[in-house]
Every structure is written in C-alpha cells, then in structure tokens.
Amino acid sequence: MAASTYKHLVIFASGSGSNAQRLMEYFKDHPVIRVVALFSNNPAAYALERAWQFGVPAHLFNREAFRDGTVLRQVQEYQPDLIVLAGFLWLMPAGFVQAFPRQIINIHPALLPKFGGKGMHGQHVHTAVLANQEKESGITIHYVNEHYDQGAILYQHSCPVESQDTPDLLAKRVLALEHTYLPRVVEELLSGKK
Ligand code: GRF
C-alpha cells in the first residue's frame, strides 16, 4: 500500500505522552492507519522525545502560532483523517475546530460530564473524584468542540474507586484503561466501524 493511501492520524500532546506512545506503537505497522505527526505546545513535553524515537515528525508551537492559524496550516499539510488530543491542555481555537468537523477527539481521565471543564486535568481530576467519594471513575473519549470537555461522547469505560485510593493510585488505574482503549477506539473510528 502506498504511504498516501494510509489514514492519517495527528496527535496533540502537552506532557508525558504515554498515550501518544501507545498510539505510535499500536499503529506502527498497521495496514490502514499511520501516526503522521505529533504537535506540542510544551518544549519540555516528553511526548516530543517519544515522537522522535518513533521517527514521527514532531512540531513545537507557541500560543501565537496556535491562534494565528499557523498551526492549523501545518496540520492541514498532513491531511489528517483524525486528530487525537492525548493530554493536550490548551483549548482548540474555534477556527481549528471548524476546519476539522467530527475529526478531533479528546481523551479525558474521568466519566464526563462529571469532573470536566477548565482546570480539570491530571491530578486535579482524580483529587476531585476522591473528594466527591465517587464509587467509580474511568475514561471518556469524546469529540472536541470549542468548549473544554463538552463535545459528544464516543466511548466510556469505568473502573472502581477503591477505599484506600490516593490520586496517584487512581490515576494509574485510569491511565491503564486509556492505554488499552484509546488505540482501539481510534482504529474503529478510522475503519468506519464507529
Ligand atoms: C491522560 O490522563 C489523559 O486522559 C489526560 O492527560 C493525561 C495524559 O497522559 N487528558 P499522557 O501524557 O498520555 O501520559
């Protein structure tokens, strides 16, 4: 199959990038799908290093380039079929969202619509889940619109919250779910099964 006939996946990541790594591993030799680029707003993001290790082109950008359409044009050059926000912390500009209708998804480490919105990321989410004495948490994969964590939900998977949980313990359990299910949901979306 010629490279251009693959479905193109573009990843945005701001931090460690363990989900980005899972996607790059999962689709490395995939018959239909390839990760074609990773974009990050954070020069210290380990996600950039992971992309280099996989030979995936990595782009670092600042707020100005994000707002003035430079990043949008760079992403368009990759002709993405799907854009995955995997631990990406900035709100997508309206123009960017409109350029890729139903082609941007996000993974969130809780069961939306609870525990979402601005500031609800990383340990903040798990701390809030524990403070609220929830019996379960989990992951949500959803389409991205102009508001934090509000697009239509595509997939959720839950896990128990244990009585002795700390934010770290819960984060590990949730992250394991992300690593298992994000690649599968992306694969189903890009294979037209979802
Ligand atoms: C994940 O928990 C994801 O749900 C959230 O940010 C975290 C990213 O982890 N949006 P990593 O950078 O993929 O390791």
Coordinates of N, CA and C and ligand atoms in Angstrom, one line a residue:
M1 N 0.8 -1.2 0.0 CA 0.0 0.0 0.0 C 0.9 1.2 0.0
A2 N 0.6 2.2 -0.9 CA 1.5 3.4 -0.9 C 1.2 4.2 0.3
A3 N 2.2 5.0 0.8 CA 2.0 5.8 2.0 C 0.8 6.7 2.0
S4 N 0.5 7.3 0.9 CA -0.6 8.2 0.8 C -1.9 7.6 1.0
T5 N -2.0 6.3 0.8 CA -3.3 5.7 1.0 C -3.7 5.3 2.4
Y6 N -2.7 5.5 3.3 CA -3.0 5.3 4.8 C -3.9 6.3 5.3
K7 N -4.7 6.0 6.3 CA -5.4 7.0 7.1 C -4.4 7.7 8.0
H8 N -4.5 9.0 8.0 CA -3.5 9.8 8.7 C -4.0 10.3 10.1
L9 N -3.2 10.0 11.1 CA -3.5 10.3 12.5 C -2.5 11.4 12.9
V10 N -3.0 12.5 13.5 CA -2.2 13.6 14.0 C -2.5 13.6 15.5
I11 N -1.4 13.7 16.3 CA -1.6 13.7 17.8 C -1.2 15.1 18.3
F12 N -1.9 15.6 19.3 CA -1.5 16.8 20.1 C -1.3 16.3 21.5
A13 N -0.1 16.7 22.1 CA 0.2 16.3 23.5 C 0.9 17.4 24.2
S14 N 0.7 17.6 25.5 CA 1.4 18.7 26.2 C 2.4 18.2 27.2
G15 N 2.3 16.9 27.5 CA 3.1 16.4 28.7 C 3.8 15.1 28.4
S16 N 3.7 14.1 29.3 CA 4.4 12.9 29.2 C 4.3 12.2 27.8
G17 N 3.0 12.1 27.4 CA 2.8 11.5 26.1 C 2.7 10.0 26.1
S18 N 2.3 9.4 27.3 CA 2.3 7.9 27.3 C 1.1 7.4 26.3
N19 N 0.1 8.2 26.2 CA -1.0 7.8 25.3 C -0.5 8.0 23.8
A20 N 0.2 9.0 23.6 CA 0.8 9.2 22.3 C 1.7 8.0 21.9
Q21 N 2.5 7.6 22.9 CA 3.4 6.4 22.7 C 2.6 5.2 22.3
R22 N 1.5 5.0 23.1 CA 0.6 3.8 22.8 C 0.1 3.8 21.4
L23 N -0.3 5.0 20.9 CA -0.9 5.2 19.6 C 0.2 4.9 18.5
M24 N 1.4 5.4 18.8 CA 2.5 5.3 17.8 C 2.9 3.8 17.8
E25 N 2.9 3.1 18.9 CA 3.2 1.7 18.9 C 2.2 0.9 18.2
Y26 N 0.9 1.2 18.5 CA -0.2 0.4 18.0 C -0.3 0.5 16.5
F27 N 0.0 1.7 16.0 CA -0.2 1.9 14.5 C 1.1 1.8 13.7
K28 N 2.2 1.4 14.4 CA 3.5 1.4 13.7 C 3.5 0.6 12.4
D29 N 2.9 -0.6 12.5 CA 2.9 -1.5 11.3 C 1.4 -1.8 10.9
H30 N 0.6 -0.9 11.2 CA -0.9 -1.1 10.9 C -1.1 -1.1 9.4
P31 N -2.0 -2.0 8.9 CA -2.3 -2.0 7.5 C -3.0 -0.7 6.9
V32 N -3.7 0.0 7.8 CA -4.5 1.1 7.3 C -4.2 2.4 7.8
I33 N -3.6 2.5 9.1 CA -3.5 3.7 9.8 C -2.1 4.0 10.1
R34 N -1.7 5.3 10.0 CA -0.3 5.7 10.5 C -0.4 7.0 11.3
V35 N 0.4 7.1 12.3 CA 0.6 8.4 13.0 C 1.6 9.2 12.2
V36 N 1.1 10.4 11.6 CA 1.9 11.1 10.7 C 2.6 12.3 11.3
A37 N 2.2 12.8 12.5 CA 2.8 13.9 13.2 C 2.3 14.0 14.6
L38 N 3.2 14.6 15.4 CA 2.8 15.0 16.8 C 3.1 16.5 17.0
F39 N 2.1 17.2 17.6 CA 2.3 18.6 17.8 C 2.2 18.8 19.3
S40 N 3.1 19.7 19.8 CA 3.1 20.1 21.2 C 3.3 21.6 21.5
N41 N 2.7 22.0 22.5 CA 2.8 23.4 22.9 C 3.9 23.6 24.0
N42 N 4.5 22.5 24.4 CA 5.4 22.5 25.6 C 6.8 22.0 25.2
P43 N 7.8 22.9 25.3 CA 9.1 22.5 24.9 C 9.6 21.4 25.8
A44 N 9.1 21.3 27.0 CA 9.6 20.2 28.0 C 8.8 18.9 27.9
A45 N 7.8 18.9 27.0 CA 7.0 17.7 26.9 C 7.8 16.4 26.5
Y46 N 7.7 15.4 27.3 CA 8.4 14.2 26.9 C 7.8 13.5 25.7
A47 N 6.6 13.9 25.4 CA 5.9 13.4 24.2 C 6.7 13.7 22.9
L48 N 7.4 14.8 22.9 CA 8.3 15.2 21.7 C 9.4 14.2 21.5
E49 N 10.0 13.8 22.7 CA 11.1 12.8 22.7 C 10.5 11.5 22.1
R50 N 9.4 11.1 22.6 CA 8.8 9.8 22.2 C 8.5 9.8 20.7
A51 N 8.1 11.0 20.2 CA 7.8 11.0 18.7 C 9.1 10.9 18.0
W52 N 10.2 11.5 18.4 CA 11.5 11.4 17.7 C 11.9 9.9 17.8
Q53 N 11.7 9.2 18.9 CA 12.1 7.8 19.0 C 11.3 6.9 17.9
F54 N 10.1 7.3 17.6 CA 9.3 6.6 16.6 C 9.5 7.1 15.2
G55 N 10.4 8.1 15.0 CA 10.6 8.7 13.7 C 9.3 9.4 13.2
V56 N 8.5 9.9 14.1 CA 7.3 10.6 13.8 C 7.6 12.1 13.9
P57 N 7.4 12.9 12.8 CA 7.7 14.3 12.8 C 7.0 15.0 14.0
A58 N 7.8 15.8 14.8 CA 7.3 16.5 16.0 C 7.4 18.0 15.8
H59 N 6.3 18.7 16.1 CA 6.3 20.1 15.9 C 6.0 20.8 17.2
L60 N 6.8 21.8 17.6 CA 6.6 22.5 18.8 C 6.1 23.9 18.4
F61 N 5.0 24.4 19.1 CA 4.4 25.7 18.7 C 4.1 26.5 19.9
N62 N 4.0 27.8 19.7 CA 3.6 28.7 20.8 C 2.2 29.2 20.6
R63 N 1.8 30.0 21.6 CA 0.4 30.5 21.6 C 0.0 31.3 20.3
E64 N 1.0 32.1 19.9 CA 0.8 33.0 18.7 C 0.5 32.1 17.5
A65 N 1.3 31.1 17.3 CA 1.2 30.3 16.1 C -0.1 29.5 16.2
F66 N -0.6 29.2 17.4 CA -1.8 28.4 17.6 C -3.0 29.3 17.2
R67 N -2.9 30.6 17.7 CA -4.0 31.5 17.5 C -4.1 32.1 16.0
D68 N -2.9 32.3 15.4 CA -3.0 33.0 14.1 C -3.2 32.1 12.9
G69 N -3.4 30.8 13.2 CA -3.7 29.9 12.1 C -2.4 29.1 11.5
T70 N -1.3 29.5 12.0 CA 0.0 28.8 11.5 C -0.1 27.3 11.8
V71 N -0.5 26.9 13.0 CA -0.6 25.5 13.4 C -1.6 24.8 12.6
L72 N -2.8 25.5 12.4 CA -3.8 24.9 11.5 C -3.3 24.6 10.1
R73 N -2.5 25.5 9.5 CA -2.0 25.2 8.2 C -1.0 24.1 8.2
Q74 N -0.2 24.0 9.3 CA 0.8 22.9 9.4 C 0.1 21.6 9.5
V75 N -1.0 21.6 10.3 CA -1.7 20.3 10.4 C -2.4 19.9 9.1
Q76 N -2.9 20.9 8.4 CA -3.6 20.6 7.2 C -2.7 20.0 6.1
E77 N -1.4 20.4 6.2 CA -0.5 19.8 5.3 C -0.3 18.3 5.4
Y78 N -0.6 17.8 6.6 CA -0.6 16.3 6.8 C -1.9 15.6 6.4
Q79 N -2.9 16.4 6.0 CA -4.2 15.8 5.5 C -4.7 14.8 6.5
P80 N -4.9 15.2 7.8 CA -5.3 14.2 8.8 C -6.7 13.7 8.6
D81 N -6.9 12.4 8.8 CA -8.3 11.9 8.9 C -8.8 12.0 10.3
L82 N -7.9 12.0 11.3 CA -8.3 12.1 12.7 C -7.2 12.8 13.5
I83 N -7.6 13.7 14.4 CA -6.7 14.4 15.3 C -7.0 14.0 16.7
V84 N -6.0 13.5 17.4 CA -6.3 13.0 18.8 C -5.6 13.9 19.7
L85 N -6.3 14.5 20.7 CA -5.8 15.3 21.8 C -5.5 14.3 22.9
A86 N -4.2 14.0 23.1 CA -3.8 13.0 24.1 C -3.0 13.7 25.2
G87 N -3.8 14.3 26.2 CA -3.1 15.1 27.2 C -2.7 16.4 26.7
F88 N -3.6 17.0 25.9 CA -3.3 18.4 25.3 C -4.1 19.4 26.1
L89 N -3.4 20.4 26.7 CA -4.1 21.2 27.7 C -4.7 22.6 27.2
W90 N -4.4 23.0 26.0 CA -5.0 24.2 25.5 C -6.3 24.0 24.8
L91 N -7.2 25.0 25.0 CA -8.5 24.9 24.3 C -8.2 25.1 22.8
M92 N -8.9 24.3 21.9 CA -8.7 24.4 20.5 C -9.4 25.7 20.0
P93 N -8.8 26.5 19.2 CA -9.4 27.7 18.7 C -10.6 27.3 17.8
A94 N -11.7 28.2 17.8 CA -12.9 27.8 17.0 C -12.6 27.5 15.6
G95 N -11.7 28.3 15.0 CA -11.3 28.1 13.6 C -10.7 26.8 13.3
F96 N -10.0 26.3 14.3 CA -9.4 25.0 14.2 C -10.4 23.9 14.2
V97 N -11.3 24.0 15.2 CA -12.4 23.0 15.4 C -13.3 23.0 14.1
Q98 N -13.6 24.2 13.6 CA -14.4 24.2 12.4 C -13.8 23.6 11.1
A99 N -12.4 23.7 11.1 CA -11.7 23.2 9.9 C -11.7 21.6 9.9
F100 N -12.0 21.0 11.0 CA -12.0 19.5 11.1 C -13.3 19.0 11.8
P101 N -14.4 19.2 11.1 CA -15.7 18.7 11.8 C -15.7 17.2 12.1
R102 N -16.0 16.9 13.3 CA -16.0 15.5 13.8 C -14.7 14.7 13.4
Q103 N -13.6 15.5 13.4 CA -12.3 14.8 13.1 C -11.3 15.0 14.3
I104 N -11.8 15.6 15.4 CA -10.9 15.8 16.5 C -11.5 15.1 17.7
I105 N -10.8 14.3 18.4 CA -11.2 13.7 19.6 C -10.3 13.9 20.8
N106 N -10.8 13.8 22.0 CA -10.0 14.0 23.2 C -10.2 12.9 24.1
I107 N -9.2 12.6 24.9 CA -9.4 11.6 26.0 C -9.3 12.3 27.3
H108 N -10.3 12.0 28.2 CA -10.4 12.6 29.5 C -10.4 11.5 30.5
P109 N -9.6 11.8 31.6 CA -9.5 10.7 32.6 C -10.6 10.7 33.7
A110 N -11.8 10.8 33.3 CA -12.9 10.6 34.2 C -14.2 10.4 33.4
L111 N -15.3 10.1 34.1 CA -16.5 9.9 33.4 C -17.3 11.2 33.2
L112 N -17.1 11.8 32.1 CA -17.8 13.1 31.8 C -19.3 12.7 31.7
P113 N -20.2 13.7 32.0 CA -19.9 15.1 32.1 C -19.4 15.5 33.5
K114 N -19.3 14.6 34.4 CA -18.7 14.9 35.7 C -17.2 15.1 35.6
F115 N -16.7 16.0 36.4 CA -15.2 16.2 36.5 C -14.6 16.6 35.2
G116 N -15.2 17.5 34.5 CA -14.6 18.1 33.3 C -14.6 19.6 33.4
G117 N -14.1 20.2 32.3 CA -14.1 21.7 32.2 C -12.7 22.2 32.5
K118 N -12.6 23.5 32.4 CA -11.3 24.2 32.5 C -10.6 23.9 33.9
G119 N -9.4 23.6 33.8 CA -8.6 23.2 35.0 C -8.8 21.8 35.5
M120 N -9.7 21.1 34.9 CA -9.9 19.7 35.3 C -9.0 18.8 34.4
H121 N -7.8 18.7 34.8 CA -6.8 17.8 34.1 C -5.9 17.2 35.1
G122 N -5.3 16.1 34.7 CA -4.3 15.4 35.5 C -4.8 15.1 36.9
Q123 N -3.9 15.4 37.9 CA -4.2 15.0 39.3 C -5.5 15.8 39.8
H124 N -5.8 16.9 39.3 CA -6.9 17.7 39.7 C -8.2 16.9 39.6
V125 N -8.3 16.1 38.5 CA -9.5 15.3 38.2 C -9.6 14.2 39.3
H126 N -8.5 13.5 39.5 CA -8.5 12.3 40.4 C -8.8 12.8 41.9
T127 N -8.2 13.9 42.2 CA -8.4 14.5 43.6 C -9.9 14.8 43.7
A128 N -10.5 15.4 42.7 CA -11.9 15.8 42.8 C -12.8 14.6 42.9
V129 N -12.4 13.5 42.1 CA -13.2 12.3 42.2 C -13.2 11.7 43.6
L130 N -12.0 11.7 44.2 CA -11.9 11.1 45.6 C -12.6 12.0 46.6
A131 N -12.5 13.3 46.4 CA -13.1 14.2 47.4 C -14.6 14.1 47.3
N132 N -15.1 13.7 46.2 CA -16.6 13.5 46.0 C -17.1 12.1 46.4
Q133 N -16.1 11.3 46.8 CA -16.4 9.9 47.3 C -17.2 9.1 46.2
E134 N -16.7 9.3 45.0 CA -17.3 8.5 43.9 C -17.0 7.0 44.1
K135 N -17.9 6.2 43.6 CA -17.7 4.7 43.7 C -16.9 4.2 42.5
E136 N -17.1 5.0 41.4 CA -16.3 4.6 40.2 C -15.8 5.8 39.4
S137 N -14.8 5.6 38.7 CA -14.3 6.6 37.7 C -14.0 5.9 36.4
G138 N -13.2 6.5 35.5 CA -13.0 5.8 34.2 C -12.5 6.8 33.2
I139 N -12.7 6.5 32.0 CA -12.2 7.3 30.8 C -13.4 7.7 30.0
T140 N -13.2 8.9 29.3 CA -14.2 9.3 28.3 C -13.4 9.7 27.1
I141 N -13.8 9.2 25.9 CA -13.3 9.7 24.7 C -14.4 10.4 24.0
H142 N -14.2 11.7 23.6 CA -15.3 12.5 23.0 C -14.8 13.4 21.9
Y143 N -15.7 13.8 21.1 CA -15.4 14.7 20.0 C -15.1 16.1 20.7
V144 N -14.3 16.9 20.0 CA -13.9 18.2 20.5 C -14.7 19.3 19.9
N145 N -15.2 20.2 20.7 CA -15.8 21.4 20.2 C -15.1 22.6 20.9
E146 N -15.7 23.8 20.8 CA -15.0 25.0 21.3 C -14.9 25.1 22.8
H147 N -15.5 24.1 23.5 CA -15.6 24.2 25.0 C -14.9 23.0 25.6
Y148 N -14.2 23.2 26.7 CA -13.5 22.1 27.3 C -14.4 21.0 27.7
D149 N -14.1 19.8 27.2 CA -14.7 18.5 27.6 C -16.2 18.5 27.4
Q150 N -16.7 19.2 26.3 CA -18.2 19.2 26.1 C -18.7 18.6 24.8
G151 N -17.8 18.1 24.0 CA -18.2 17.5 22.7 C -18.9 16.2 23.0
A152 N -19.6 15.7 21.9 CA -20.4 14.4 22.0 C -19.5 13.3 22.5
I153 N -20.0 12.5 23.4 CA -19.2 11.3 23.9 C -19.3 10.2 22.9
L154 N -18.1 9.6 22.7 CA -17.9 8.5 21.8 C -17.8 7.2 22.5
Y155 N -17.1 7.2 23.6 CA -16.8 5.9 24.3 C -16.5 6.2 25.8
Q156 N -17.0 5.4 26.7 CA -16.6 5.5 28.1 C -16.3 4.1 28.6
H157 N -15.4 4.0 29.6 CA -15.1 2.7 30.2 C -14.8 3.1 31.7
S158 N -15.5 2.3 32.6 CA -15.4 2.7 34.0 C -14.4 1.7 34.8
C159 N -14.0 2.2 35.9 CA -13.2 1.3 36.8 C -13.7 1.7 38.2
P160 N -13.5 0.8 39.2 CA -13.9 1.1 40.6 C -12.9 2.1 41.2
V161 N -13.5 2.9 42.2 CA -12.6 3.7 43.0 C -12.5 2.9 44.3
E162 N -11.3 2.6 44.8 CA -11.1 1.8 46.0 C -11.0 2.7 47.2
S163 N -11.4 2.1 48.4 CA -11.5 2.9 49.6 C -10.1 3.5 50.0
Q164 N -9.0 2.7 49.6 CA -7.7 3.2 50.0 C -7.0 4.0 48.9
D165 N -7.7 4.4 47.9 CA -7.1 5.1 46.8 C -6.5 6.5 47.1
T166 N -5.4 6.8 46.5 CA -4.9 8.1 46.5 C -5.0 8.6 45.1
P167 N -4.9 9.9 44.8 CA -4.9 10.4 43.4 C -4.0 9.6 42.5
D168 N -2.8 9.3 43.0 CA -1.8 8.6 42.2 C -2.3 7.2 41.8
L169 N -2.8 6.5 42.8 CA -3.3 5.1 42.6 C -4.4 5.1 41.6
L170 N -5.4 6.0 41.8 CA -6.5 6.1 40.8 C -6.0 6.5 39.4
A171 N -5.1 7.4 39.4 CA -4.5 7.9 38.1 C -3.9 6.7 37.3
K172 N -3.2 5.8 38.0 CA -2.6 4.7 37.4 C -3.7 3.7 36.8
R173 N -4.7 3.5 37.6 CA -5.8 2.6 37.1 C -6.5 3.2 35.9
V174 N -6.7 4.5 35.9 CA -7.4 5.2 34.8 C -6.5 5.2 33.5
L175 N -5.2 5.5 33.8 CA -4.3 5.6 32.6 C -4.2 4.2 31.9
A176 N -4.2 3.1 32.7 CA -4.1 1.8 32.1 C -5.3 1.6 31.1
L177 N -6.5 2.1 31.6 CA -7.7 2.0 30.7 C -7.5 2.8 29.4
E178 N -6.9 4.0 29.6 CA -6.7 4.9 28.4 C -5.8 4.1 27.4
H179 N -4.7 3.5 27.9 CA -3.7 2.9 27.0 C -4.4 1.7 26.3
T180 N -5.3 1.0 27.0 CA -6.0 -0.1 26.3 C -7.0 0.3 25.3
Y181 N -7.8 1.3 25.6 CA -9.0 1.6 24.8 C -8.8 2.7 23.8
L182 N -7.9 3.7 24.0 CA -7.8 4.7 23.0 C -7.4 4.2 21.7
P183 N -6.3 3.4 21.6 CA -6.0 2.9 20.2 C -7.1 2.1 19.5
R184 N -7.9 1.4 20.3 CA -9.0 0.6 19.7 C -10.1 1.5 19.2
V185 N -10.4 2.5 20.0 CA -11.5 3.5 19.5 C -11.0 4.2 18.3
V186 N -9.8 4.6 18.3 CA -9.2 5.3 17.1 C -9.3 4.4 15.9
E187 N -8.9 3.1 16.1 CA -8.9 2.2 15.0 C -10.3 2.0 14.5
E188 N -11.3 1.9 15.4 CA -12.7 1.7 14.9 C -13.2 2.9 14.2
L189 N -12.8 4.1 14.7 CA -13.3 5.3 14.0 C -12.7 5.3 12.6
L190 N -11.5 5.1 12.5 CA -10.8 5.2 11.2 C -11.1 4.0 10.2
S191 N -11.7 3.0 10.8 CA -12.1 1.8 9.9 C -13.5 1.9 9.6
G192 N -14.2 3.0 10.1 CA -15.6 3.2 9.8 C -16.5 2.3 10.6
K193 N -16.0 1.8 11.7 CA -16.8 0.8 12.4 C -17.6 1.5 13.6
K194 N -17.3 2.8 13.8 CA -17.9 3.5 14.9 C -18.7 4.8 14.4
Ligands
GRF1 C1 -4.3 11.4 30.5 O1 -4.8 11.0 31.7 C2 -5.4 12.0 29.6 O2 -6.6 11.5 29.9 C3 -5.3 13.4 30.0 O3 -4.0 13.7 30.2 C4 -3.3 12.5 30.6 C5 -2.2 12.4 29.6 O4 -1.2 11.4 29.9 N1 -6.0 14.2 29.0 P1 -0.1 11.1 28.9 O5 0.6 12.4 28.6 O6 -0.7 10.5 27.7 O7 0.9 10.2 29.6

